Structures are given as structure tokens and as C-alpha cells.
PDB file of N, CA, C and O in Angstrom:
ATOM      1  N   MET A   1      73.485  27.624  55.540  1.00  0.00           N
ATOM      2  CA  MET A   1      74.069  28.852  55.995  1.00  0.00           C
ATOM      3  C   MET A   1      73.156  29.437  57.068  1.00  0.00           C
ATOM      4  O   MET A   1      71.960  29.556  56.858  1.00  0.00           O
ATOM      5  N   PRO A   2      73.725  29.832  58.194  1.00  0.00           N
ATOM      6  CA  PRO A   2      72.903  30.409  59.259  1.00  0.00           C
ATOM      7  C   PRO A   2      72.255  31.719  58.823  1.00  0.00           C
ATOM      8  O   PRO A   2      72.821  32.488  58.058  1.00  0.00           O
ATOM      9  N   ALA A   3      71.066  31.933  59.324  1.00  0.00           N
ATOM     10  CA  ALA A   3      70.349  33.162  58.999  1.00  0.00           C
ATOM     11  C   ALA A   3      70.659  34.225  60.037  1.00  0.00           C
ATOM     12  O   ALA A   3      70.773  33.931  61.227  1.00  0.00           O
ATOM     13  N   LYS A   4      70.797  35.458  59.575  1.00  0.00           N
ATOM     14  CA  LYS A   4      70.972  36.591  60.481  1.00  0.00           C
ATOM     15  C   LYS A   4      69.679  37.383  60.453  1.00  0.00           C
ATOM     16  O   LYS A   4      69.253  37.853  59.405  1.00  0.00           O
ATOM     17  N   VAL A   5      69.053  37.508  61.612  1.00  0.00           N
ATOM     18  CA  VAL A   5      67.756  38.165  61.706  1.00  0.00           C
ATOM     19  C   VAL A   5      67.879  39.350  62.647  1.00  0.00           C
ATOM     20  O   VAL A   5      68.439  39.221  63.743  1.00  0.00           O
ATOM     21  N   GLY A   6      67.365  40.474  62.211  1.00  0.00           N
ATOM     22  CA  GLY A   6      67.362  41.657  63.050  1.00  0.00           C
ATOM     23  C   GLY A   6      66.159  41.647  63.973  1.00  0.00           C
ATOM     24  O   GLY A   6      65.627  40.598  64.323  1.00  0.00           O
ATOM     25  N   ALA A   7      65.712  42.817  64.360  1.00  0.00           N
ATOM     26  CA  ALA A   7      64.569  42.937  65.266  1.00  0.00           C
ATOM     27  C   ALA A   7      63.287  42.461  64.574  1.00  0.00           C
ATOM     28  O   ALA A   7      63.067  42.716  63.400  1.00  0.00           O
ATOM     29  N   VAL A   8      62.477  41.734  65.322  1.00  0.00           N
ATOM     30  CA  VAL A   8      61.210  41.216  64.801  1.00  0.00           C
ATOM     31  C   VAL A   8      60.106  41.637  65.763  1.00  0.00           C
ATOM     32  O   VAL A   8      60.234  41.463  66.976  1.00  0.00           O
ATOM     33  N   LYS A   9      59.040  42.185  65.216  1.00  0.00           N
ATOM     34  CA  LYS A   9      57.879  42.557  66.025  1.00  0.00           C
ATOM     35  C   LYS A   9      56.680  41.790  65.500  1.00  0.00           C
ATOM     36  O   LYS A   9      56.258  41.992  64.362  1.00  0.00           O
ATOM     37  N   VAL A  10      56.129  40.892  66.307  1.00  0.00           N
ATOM     38  CA  VAL A  10      54.981  40.085  65.923  1.00  0.00           C
ATOM     39  C   VAL A  10      53.737  40.730  66.519  1.00  0.00           C
ATOM     40  O   VAL A  10      53.622  40.849  67.737  1.00  0.00           O
ATOM     41  N   ILE A  11      52.816  41.111  65.680  1.00  0.00           N
ATOM     42  CA  ILE A  11      51.576  41.726  66.130  1.00  0.00           C
ATOM     43  C   ILE A  11      50.526  40.665  66.426  1.00  0.00           C
ATOM     44  O   ILE A  11      49.880  40.687  67.468  1.00  0.00           O
ATOM     45  N   ASN A  12      50.362  39.717  65.518  1.00  0.00           N
ATOM     46  CA  ASN A  12      49.308  38.722  65.675  1.00  0.00           C
ATOM     47  C   ASN A  12      49.674  37.468  64.892  1.00  0.00           C
ATOM     48  O   ASN A  12      50.218  37.554  63.793  1.00  0.00           O
ATOM     49  N   ILE A  13      49.374  36.310  65.469  1.00  0.00           N
ATOM     50  CA  ILE A  13      49.529  35.041  64.776  1.00  0.00           C
ATOM     51  C   ILE A  13      48.216  34.293  64.950  1.00  0.00           C
ATOM     52  O   ILE A  13      47.778  34.060  66.068  1.00  0.00           O
ATOM     53  N   SER A  14      47.601  33.923  63.831  1.00  0.00           N
ATOM     54  CA  SER A  14      46.318  33.225  63.925  1.00  0.00           C
ATOM     55  C   SER A  14      46.534  31.779  64.357  1.00  0.00           C
ATOM     56  O   SER A  14      47.656  31.272  64.367  1.00  0.00           O
ATOM     57  N   SER A  15      45.454  31.092  64.680  1.00  0.00           N
ATOM     58  CA  SER A  15      45.542  29.744  65.229  1.00  0.00           C
ATOM     59  C   SER A  15      46.025  28.714  64.220  1.00  0.00           C
ATOM     60  O   SER A  15      46.518  27.668  64.597  1.00  0.00           O
ATOM     61  N   SER A  16      45.919  28.974  62.936  1.00  0.00           N
ATOM     62  CA  SER A  16      46.337  27.993  61.935  1.00  0.00           C
ATOM     63  C   SER A  16      47.581  28.446  61.171  1.00  0.00           C
ATOM     64  O   SER A  16      47.795  28.040  60.044  1.00  0.00           O
ATOM     65  N   SER A  17      48.410  29.284  61.782  1.00  0.00           N
ATOM     66  CA  SER A  17      49.584  29.797  61.095  1.00  0.00           C
ATOM     67  C   SER A  17      50.862  29.259  61.728  1.00  0.00           C
ATOM     68  O   SER A  17      50.851  28.650  62.785  1.00  0.00           O
ATOM     69  N   ILE A  18      51.975  29.499  61.036  1.00  0.00           N
ATOM     70  CA  ILE A  18      53.294  29.090  61.507  1.00  0.00           C
ATOM     71  C   ILE A  18      54.196  30.311  61.500  1.00  0.00           C
ATOM     72  O   ILE A  18      54.217  31.075  60.538  1.00  0.00           O
ATOM     73  N   PHE A  19      54.946  30.491  62.570  1.00  0.00           N
ATOM     74  CA  PHE A  19      55.912  31.582  62.669  1.00  0.00           C
ATOM     75  C   PHE A  19      57.292  30.965  62.821  1.00  0.00           C
ATOM     76  O   PHE A  19      57.525  30.168  63.721  1.00  0.00           O
ATOM     77  N   ASN A  20      58.213  31.319  61.941  1.00  0.00           N
ATOM     78  CA  ASN A  20      59.549  30.744  61.977  1.00  0.00           C
ATOM     79  C   ASN A  20      60.580  31.839  61.793  1.00  0.00           C
ATOM     80  O   ASN A  20      60.430  32.721  60.957  1.00  0.00           O
ATOM     81  N   ILE A  21      61.645  31.774  62.580  1.00  0.00           N
ATOM     82  CA  ILE A  21      62.800  32.648  62.397  1.00  0.00           C
ATOM     83  C   ILE A  21      64.011  31.747  62.302  1.00  0.00           C
ATOM     84  O   ILE A  21      64.250  30.924  63.175  1.00  0.00           O
ATOM     85  N   GLY A  22      64.785  31.897  61.256  1.00  0.00           N
ATOM     86  CA  GLY A  22      65.992  31.105  61.114  1.00  0.00           C
ATOM     87  C   GLY A  22      65.861  30.073  60.016  1.00  0.00           C
ATOM     88  O   GLY A  22      64.964  30.108  59.193  1.00  0.00           O
ATOM     89  N   ASP A  23      66.808  29.141  60.030  1.00  0.00           N
ATOM     90  CA  ASP A  23      66.840  28.104  58.997  1.00  0.00           C
ATOM     91  C   ASP A  23      65.777  27.057  59.268  1.00  0.00           C
ATOM     92  O   ASP A  23      65.505  26.701  60.403  1.00  0.00           O
ATOM     93  N   VAL A  24      65.195  26.550  58.194  1.00  0.00           N
ATOM     94  CA  VAL A  24      64.171  25.518  58.324  1.00  0.00           C
ATOM     95  C   VAL A  24      64.260  24.606  57.097  1.00  0.00           C
ATOM     96  O   VAL A  24      64.552  25.053  56.000  1.00  0.00           O
ATOM     97  N   TYR A  25      64.068  23.327  57.312  1.00  0.00           N
ATOM     98  CA  TYR A  25      64.089  22.373  56.209  1.00  0.00           C
ATOM     99  C   TYR A  25      62.712  22.253  55.568  1.00  0.00           C
ATOM    100  O   TYR A  25      62.567  22.304  54.372  1.00  0.00           O
ATOM    101  N   SER A  26      61.679  22.084  56.408  1.00  0.00           N
ATOM    102  CA  SER A  26      60.332  21.881  55.878  1.00  0.00           C
ATOM    103  C   SER A  26      59.307  22.384  56.881  1.00  0.00           C
ATOM    104  O   SER A  26      59.433  22.129  58.073  1.00  0.00           O
ATOM    105  N   ILE A  27      58.309  23.082  56.377  1.00  0.00           N
ATOM    106  CA  ILE A  27      57.191  23.520  57.205  1.00  0.00           C
ATOM    107  C   ILE A  27      55.915  23.022  56.546  1.00  0.00           C
ATOM    108  O   ILE A  27      55.687  23.277  55.365  1.00  0.00           O
ATOM    109  N   SER A  28      55.096  22.306  57.299  1.00  0.00           N
ATOM    110  CA  SER A  28      53.861  21.743  56.750  1.00  0.00           C
ATOM    111  C   SER A  28      52.687  22.043  57.678  1.00  0.00           C
ATOM    112  O   SER A  28      52.372  21.252  58.570  1.00  0.00           O
ATOM    113  N   PRO A  29      52.028  23.171  57.492  1.00  0.00           N
ATOM    114  CA  PRO A  29      50.868  23.466  58.338  1.00  0.00           C
ATOM    115  C   PRO A  29      49.692  22.558  57.990  1.00  0.00           C
ATOM    116  O   PRO A  29      49.501  22.191  56.828  1.00  0.00           O
ATOM    117  N   ASP A  30      48.938  22.162  58.991  1.00  0.00           N
ATOM    118  CA  ASP A  30      47.761  21.313  58.803  1.00  0.00           C
ATOM    119  C   ASP A  30      46.557  21.976  59.438  1.00  0.00           C
ATOM    120  O   ASP A  30      46.631  22.473  60.555  1.00  0.00           O
ATOM    121  N   SER A  31      45.448  21.958  58.722  1.00  0.00           N
ATOM    122  CA  SER A  31      44.205  22.470  59.299  1.00  0.00           C
ATOM    123  C   SER A  31      43.034  21.835  58.556  1.00  0.00           C
ATOM    124  O   SER A  31      43.178  21.338  57.445  1.00  0.00           O
ATOM    125  N   THR A  32      41.899  21.843  59.204  1.00  0.00           N
ATOM    126  CA  THR A  32      40.673  21.335  58.585  1.00  0.00           C
ATOM    127  C   THR A  32      39.557  22.328  58.812  1.00  0.00           C
ATOM    128  O   THR A  32      39.616  23.149  59.721  1.00  0.00           O
ATOM    129  N   ALA A  33      38.538  22.240  57.978  1.00  0.00           N
ATOM    130  CA  ALA A  33      37.363  23.093  58.127  1.00  0.00           C
ATOM    131  C   ALA A  33      36.164  22.385  57.518  1.00  0.00           C
ATOM    132  O   ALA A  33      36.305  21.586  56.592  1.00  0.00           O
ATOM    133  N   LYS A  34      35.009  22.665  58.064  1.00  0.00           N
ATOM    134  CA  LYS A  34      33.781  22.111  57.510  1.00  0.00           C
ATOM    135  C   LYS A  34      32.837  23.281  57.244  1.00  0.00           C
ATOM    136  O   LYS A  34      32.624  24.130  58.099  1.00  0.00           O
ATOM    137  N   THR A  35      32.294  23.323  56.043  1.00  0.00           N
ATOM    138  CA  THR A  35      31.420  24.413  55.646  1.00  0.00           C
ATOM    139  C   THR A  35      30.039  23.876  55.307  1.00  0.00           C
ATOM    140  O   THR A  35      29.910  22.910  54.562  1.00  0.00           O
ATOM    141  N   TYR A  36      29.039  24.498  55.877  1.00  0.00           N
ATOM    142  CA  TYR A  36      27.652  24.151  55.573  1.00  0.00           C
ATOM    143  C   TYR A  36      27.043  25.286  54.759  1.00  0.00           C
ATOM    144  O   TYR A  36      27.183  26.444  55.110  1.00  0.00           O
ATOM    145  N   ALA A  37      26.394  24.941  53.666  1.00  0.00           N
ATOM    146  CA  ALA A  37      25.731  25.956  52.852  1.00  0.00           C
ATOM    147  C   ALA A  37      24.575  25.305  52.114  1.00  0.00           C
ATOM    148  O   ALA A  37      24.605  24.121  51.810  1.00  0.00           O
ATOM    149  N   GLY A  38      23.573  26.082  51.835  1.00  0.00           N
ATOM    150  CA  GLY A  38      22.404  25.574  51.134  1.00  0.00           C
ATOM    151  C   GLY A  38      22.659  25.371  49.649  1.00  0.00           C
ATOM    152  O   GLY A  38      23.699  25.749  49.118  1.00  0.00           O
ATOM    153  N   GLY A  39      21.703  24.767  48.983  1.00  0.00           N
ATOM    154  CA  GLY A  39      21.817  24.507  47.551  1.00  0.00           C
ATOM    155  C   GLY A  39      21.980  25.793  46.757  1.00  0.00           C
ATOM    156  O   GLY A  39      21.290  26.779  46.979  1.00  0.00           O
ATOM    157  N   GLY A  40      22.943  25.809  45.834  1.00  0.00           N
ATOM    158  CA  GLY A  40      23.188  26.981  45.010  1.00  0.00           C
ATOM    159  C   GLY A  40      24.000  28.064  45.680  1.00  0.00           C
ATOM    160  O   GLY A  40      24.147  29.147  45.128  1.00  0.00           O
ATOM    161  N   SER A  41      24.555  27.813  46.852  1.00  0.00           N
ATOM    162  CA  SER A  41      25.272  28.855  47.587  1.00  0.00           C
ATOM    163  C   SER A  41      26.597  29.243  46.960  1.00  0.00           C
ATOM    164  O   SER A  41      27.011  30.380  47.041  1.00  0.00           O
ATOM    165  N   PHE A  42      27.310  28.309  46.372  1.00  0.00           N
ATOM    166  CA  PHE A  42      28.643  28.602  45.861  1.00  0.00           C
ATOM    167  C   PHE A  42      28.684  28.765  44.349  1.00  0.00           C
ATOM    168  O   PHE A  42      29.741  28.667  43.744  1.00  0.00           O
ATOM    169  N   ASN A  43      27.559  29.030  43.725  1.00  0.00           N
ATOM    170  CA  ASN A  43      27.537  29.282  42.286  1.00  0.00           C
ATOM    171  C   ASN A  43      28.132  30.648  41.998  1.00  0.00           C
ATOM    172  O   ASN A  43      27.880  31.616  42.704  1.00  0.00           O
ATOM    173  N   THR A  44      28.941  30.720  40.947  1.00  0.00           N
ATOM    174  CA  THR A  44      29.511  32.001  40.529  1.00  0.00           C
ATOM    175  C   THR A  44      29.292  32.164  39.037  1.00  0.00           C
ATOM    176  O   THR A  44      29.143  31.199  38.305  1.00  0.00           O
ATOM    177  N   GLY A  45      29.284  33.388  38.595  1.00  0.00           N
ATOM    178  CA  GLY A  45      29.115  33.653  37.169  1.00  0.00           C
ATOM    179  C   GLY A  45      28.011  34.653  36.921  1.00  0.00           C
ATOM    180  O   GLY A  45      27.420  35.197  37.846  1.00  0.00           O
ATOM    181  N   ARG A  46      27.711  34.865  35.655  1.00  0.00           N
ATOM    182  CA  ARG A  46      26.698  35.844  35.275  1.00  0.00           C
ATOM    183  C   ARG A  46      25.454  35.117  34.805  1.00  0.00           C
ATOM    184  O   ARG A  46      25.522  34.152  34.057  1.00  0.00           O
ATOM    185  N   GLY A  47      24.316  35.578  35.225  1.00  0.00           N
ATOM    186  CA  GLY A  47      23.040  35.056  34.738  1.00  0.00           C
ATOM    187  C   GLY A  47      22.676  33.679  35.265  1.00  0.00           C
ATOM    188  O   GLY A  47      22.029  32.914  34.560  1.00  0.00           O
ATOM    189  N   ILE A  48      23.080  33.345  36.461  1.00  0.00           N
ATOM    190  CA  ILE A  48      22.749  32.037  37.030  1.00  0.00           C
ATOM    191  C   ILE A  48      21.357  32.098  37.650  1.00  0.00           C
ATOM    192  O   ILE A  48      21.032  33.032  38.381  1.00  0.00           O
ATOM    193  N   ARG A  49      20.543  31.109  37.364  1.00  0.00           N
ATOM    194  CA  ARG A  49      19.222  30.992  37.975  1.00  0.00           C
ATOM    195  C   ARG A  49      19.164  29.686  38.748  1.00  0.00           C
ATOM    196  O   ARG A  49      19.450  28.624  38.204  1.00  0.00           O
ATOM    197  N   VAL A  50      18.788  29.783  39.998  1.00  0.00           N
ATOM    198  CA  VAL A  50      18.680  28.595  40.855  1.00  0.00           C
ATOM    199  C   VAL A  50      17.254  28.551  41.375  1.00  0.00           C
ATOM    200  O   VAL A  50      16.820  29.458  42.083  1.00  0.00           O
ATOM    201  N   ASN A  51      16.521  27.522  41.030  1.00  0.00           N
ATOM    202  CA  ASN A  51      15.157  27.343  41.496  1.00  0.00           C
ATOM    203  C   ASN A  51      15.119  26.142  42.431  1.00  0.00           C
ATOM    204  O   ASN A  51      15.117  24.998  41.999  1.00  0.00           O
ATOM    205  N   LEU A  52      15.097  26.410  43.723  1.00  0.00           N
ATOM    206  CA  LEU A  52      15.164  25.335  44.703  1.00  0.00           C
ATOM    207  C   LEU A  52      13.832  25.052  45.389  1.00  0.00           C
ATOM    208  O   LEU A  52      13.678  23.999  45.992  1.00  0.00           O
ATOM    209  N   GLY A  53      12.936  25.974  45.350  1.00  0.00           N
ATOM    210  CA  GLY A  53      11.705  25.791  46.117  1.00  0.00           C
ATOM    211  C   GLY A  53      12.027  25.834  47.608  1.00  0.00           C
ATOM    212  O   GLY A  53      12.776  26.677  48.058  1.00  0.00           O
ATOM    213  N   ASN A  54      11.468  24.932  48.362  1.00  0.00           N
ATOM    214  CA  ASN A  54      11.807  24.835  49.787  1.00  0.00           C
ATOM    215  C   ASN A  54      13.057  23.983  49.930  1.00  0.00           C
ATOM    216  O   ASN A  54      13.066  22.798  49.609  1.00  0.00           O
ATOM    217  N   SER A  55      14.114  24.582  50.438  1.00  0.00           N
ATOM    218  CA  SER A  55      15.391  23.882  50.566  1.00  0.00           C
ATOM    219  C   SER A  55      15.863  23.972  52.011  1.00  0.00           C
ATOM    220  O   SER A  55      15.713  25.003  52.659  1.00  0.00           O
ATOM    221  N   LYS A  56      16.440  22.900  52.521  1.00  0.00           N
ATOM    222  CA  LYS A  56      16.971  22.868  53.881  1.00  0.00           C
ATOM    223  C   LYS A  56      18.407  22.372  53.851  1.00  0.00           C
ATOM    224  O   LYS A  56      18.765  21.521  53.043  1.00  0.00           O
ATOM    225  N   THR A  57      19.211  22.910  54.753  1.00  0.00           N
ATOM    226  CA  THR A  57      20.577  22.442  54.928  1.00  0.00           C
ATOM    227  C   THR A  57      20.675  21.842  56.320  1.00  0.00           C
ATOM    228  O   THR A  57      20.484  22.522  57.313  1.00  0.00           O
ATOM    229  N   TYR A  58      20.971  20.554  56.382  1.00  0.00           N
ATOM    230  CA  TYR A  58      21.084  19.873  57.670  1.00  0.00           C
ATOM    231  C   TYR A  58      22.527  19.935  58.137  1.00  0.00           C
ATOM    232  O   TYR A  58      23.447  19.564  57.411  1.00  0.00           O
ATOM    233  N   VAL A  59      22.740  20.406  59.356  1.00  0.00           N
ATOM    234  CA  VAL A  59      24.096  20.555  59.886  1.00  0.00           C
ATOM    235  C   VAL A  59      24.393  19.554  60.989  1.00  0.00           C
ATOM    236  O   VAL A  59      25.457  19.596  61.576  1.00  0.00           O
ATOM    237  N   PHE A  60      23.496  18.631  61.264  1.00  0.00           N
ATOM    238  CA  PHE A  60      23.748  17.598  62.269  1.00  0.00           C
ATOM    239  C   PHE A  60      24.736  16.588  61.691  1.00  0.00           C
ATOM    240  O   PHE A  60      24.522  16.027  60.620  1.00  0.00           O
ATOM    241  N   ASP A  61      25.836  16.361  62.395  1.00  0.00           N
ATOM    242  CA  ASP A  61      26.871  15.435  61.925  1.00  0.00           C
ATOM    243  C   ASP A  61      27.232  14.520  63.085  1.00  0.00           C
ATOM    244  O   ASP A  61      27.960  14.905  63.995  1.00  0.00           O
ATOM    245  N   PRO A  62      26.740  13.275  63.102  1.00  0.00           N
ATOM    246  CA  PRO A  62      26.919  12.408  64.262  1.00  0.00           C
ATOM    247  C   PRO A  62      28.348  11.882  64.449  1.00  0.00           C
ATOM    248  O   PRO A  62      28.723  11.552  65.567  1.00  0.00           O
ATOM    249  N   ASP A  63      29.145  11.811  63.380  1.00  0.00           N
ATOM    250  CA  ASP A  63      30.509  11.306  63.584  1.00  0.00           C
ATOM    251  C   ASP A  63      31.430  12.435  64.031  1.00  0.00           C
ATOM    252  O   ASP A  63      31.191  13.606  63.779  1.00  0.00           O
ATOM    253  N   ASN A  64      32.510  12.069  64.716  1.00  0.00           N
ATOM    254  CA  ASN A  64      33.418  13.082  65.263  1.00  0.00           C
ATOM    255  C   ASN A  64      34.446  13.566  64.250  1.00  0.00           C
ATOM    256  O   ASN A  64      34.814  14.726  64.245  1.00  0.00           O
ATOM    257  N   PHE A  65      34.926  12.677  63.399  1.00  0.00           N
ATOM    258  CA  PHE A  65      35.980  13.040  62.453  1.00  0.00           C
ATOM    259  C   PHE A  65      35.581  12.599  61.055  1.00  0.00           C
ATOM    260  O   PHE A  65      35.253  11.445  60.837  1.00  0.00           O
ATOM    261  N   ASP A  66      35.634  13.526  60.099  1.00  0.00           N
ATOM    262  CA  ASP A  66      35.357  13.172  58.715  1.00  0.00           C
ATOM    263  C   ASP A  66      36.646  12.739  58.002  1.00  0.00           C
ATOM    264  O   ASP A  66      36.663  11.760  57.295  1.00  0.00           O
ATOM    265  N   GLN A  67      37.709  13.494  58.161  1.00  0.00           N
ATOM    266  CA  GLN A  67      38.992  13.146  57.570  1.00  0.00           C
ATOM    267  C   GLN A  67      40.087  13.621  58.528  1.00  0.00           C
ATOM    268  O   GLN A  67      40.522  14.768  58.479  1.00  0.00           O
ATOM    269  N   PRO A  68      40.552  12.737  59.409  1.00  0.00           N
ATOM    270  CA  PRO A  68      41.538  13.143  60.407  1.00  0.00           C
ATOM    271  C   PRO A  68      42.895  13.466  59.772  1.00  0.00           C
ATOM    272  O   PRO A  68      43.268  12.910  58.737  1.00  0.00           O
ATOM    273  N   ILE A  69      43.618  14.380  60.397  1.00  0.00           N
ATOM    274  CA  ILE A  69      44.958  14.720  59.957  1.00  0.00           C
ATOM    275  C   ILE A  69      45.931  13.866  60.749  1.00  0.00           C
ATOM    276  O   ILE A  69      45.915  13.854  61.982  1.00  0.00           O
ATOM    277  N   ILE A  70      46.795  13.135  60.048  1.00  0.00           N
ATOM    278  CA  ILE A  70      47.787  12.274  60.686  1.00  0.00           C
ATOM    279  C   ILE A  70      49.159  12.866  60.398  1.00  0.00           C
ATOM    280  O   ILE A  70      49.547  13.028  59.243  1.00  0.00           O
ATOM    281  N   SER A  71      49.888  13.188  61.444  1.00  0.00           N
ATOM    282  CA  SER A  71      51.213  13.776  61.293  1.00  0.00           C
ATOM    283  C   SER A  71      52.216  12.712  60.861  1.00  0.00           C
ATOM    284  O   SER A  71      52.220  11.601  61.371  1.00  0.00           O
ATOM    285  N   GLU A  72      53.082  13.065  59.915  1.00  0.00           N
ATOM    286  CA  GLU A  72      54.086  12.122  59.422  1.00  0.00           C
ATOM    287  C   GLU A  72      55.460  12.508  59.948  1.00  0.00           C
ATOM    288  O   GLU A  72      56.366  12.855  59.202  1.00  0.00           O
ATOM    289  N   GLU A  73      55.636  12.469  61.253  1.00  0.00           N
ATOM    290  CA  GLU A  73      56.930  12.847  61.844  1.00  0.00           C
ATOM    291  C   GLU A  73      57.727  11.630  62.186  1.00  0.00           C
ATOM    292  O   GLU A  73      57.297  10.585  62.405  1.00  0.00           O
TER     293      GLU A  73
END
């Protein structure tokens, strides 16, 4: 069934978003991200103790793609 859409005002669309008006069968957004963090950075909870001493996080990554996104169109 066709969609009836009234006035639309778009303020902002981020780089990894999809904007659609009307009928659609399937929308599959794809994005990747790489996060660097030191040891114990993503621990959550109460009473956590992390003893790392001298810790370093290396961010040098010689390869270009870790897990490429392949479109299935």
C-alpha cells in the first residue's frame, strides 16, 4: 500500500544513518568502528580493582582492513 507522507523537515542526518520516506522492503545500514582502550577500561560494576602497573595501549595498525563490509546486493 502506498504511503502518504505530509511535510517533513530534516534537521540533521549523521554519516551512518538512513533516511527513508515511503514504502521500503529492507533497510540494512552498515558501519564499522575501531576502539582503542587501555587495560581495565571497559570494566563495569561495584568494587572493581584493577592493578596494571605500567600499561601501554598500542594503536599502530599496519593492515588497512580488519573486517571489510561486503554488500549483498
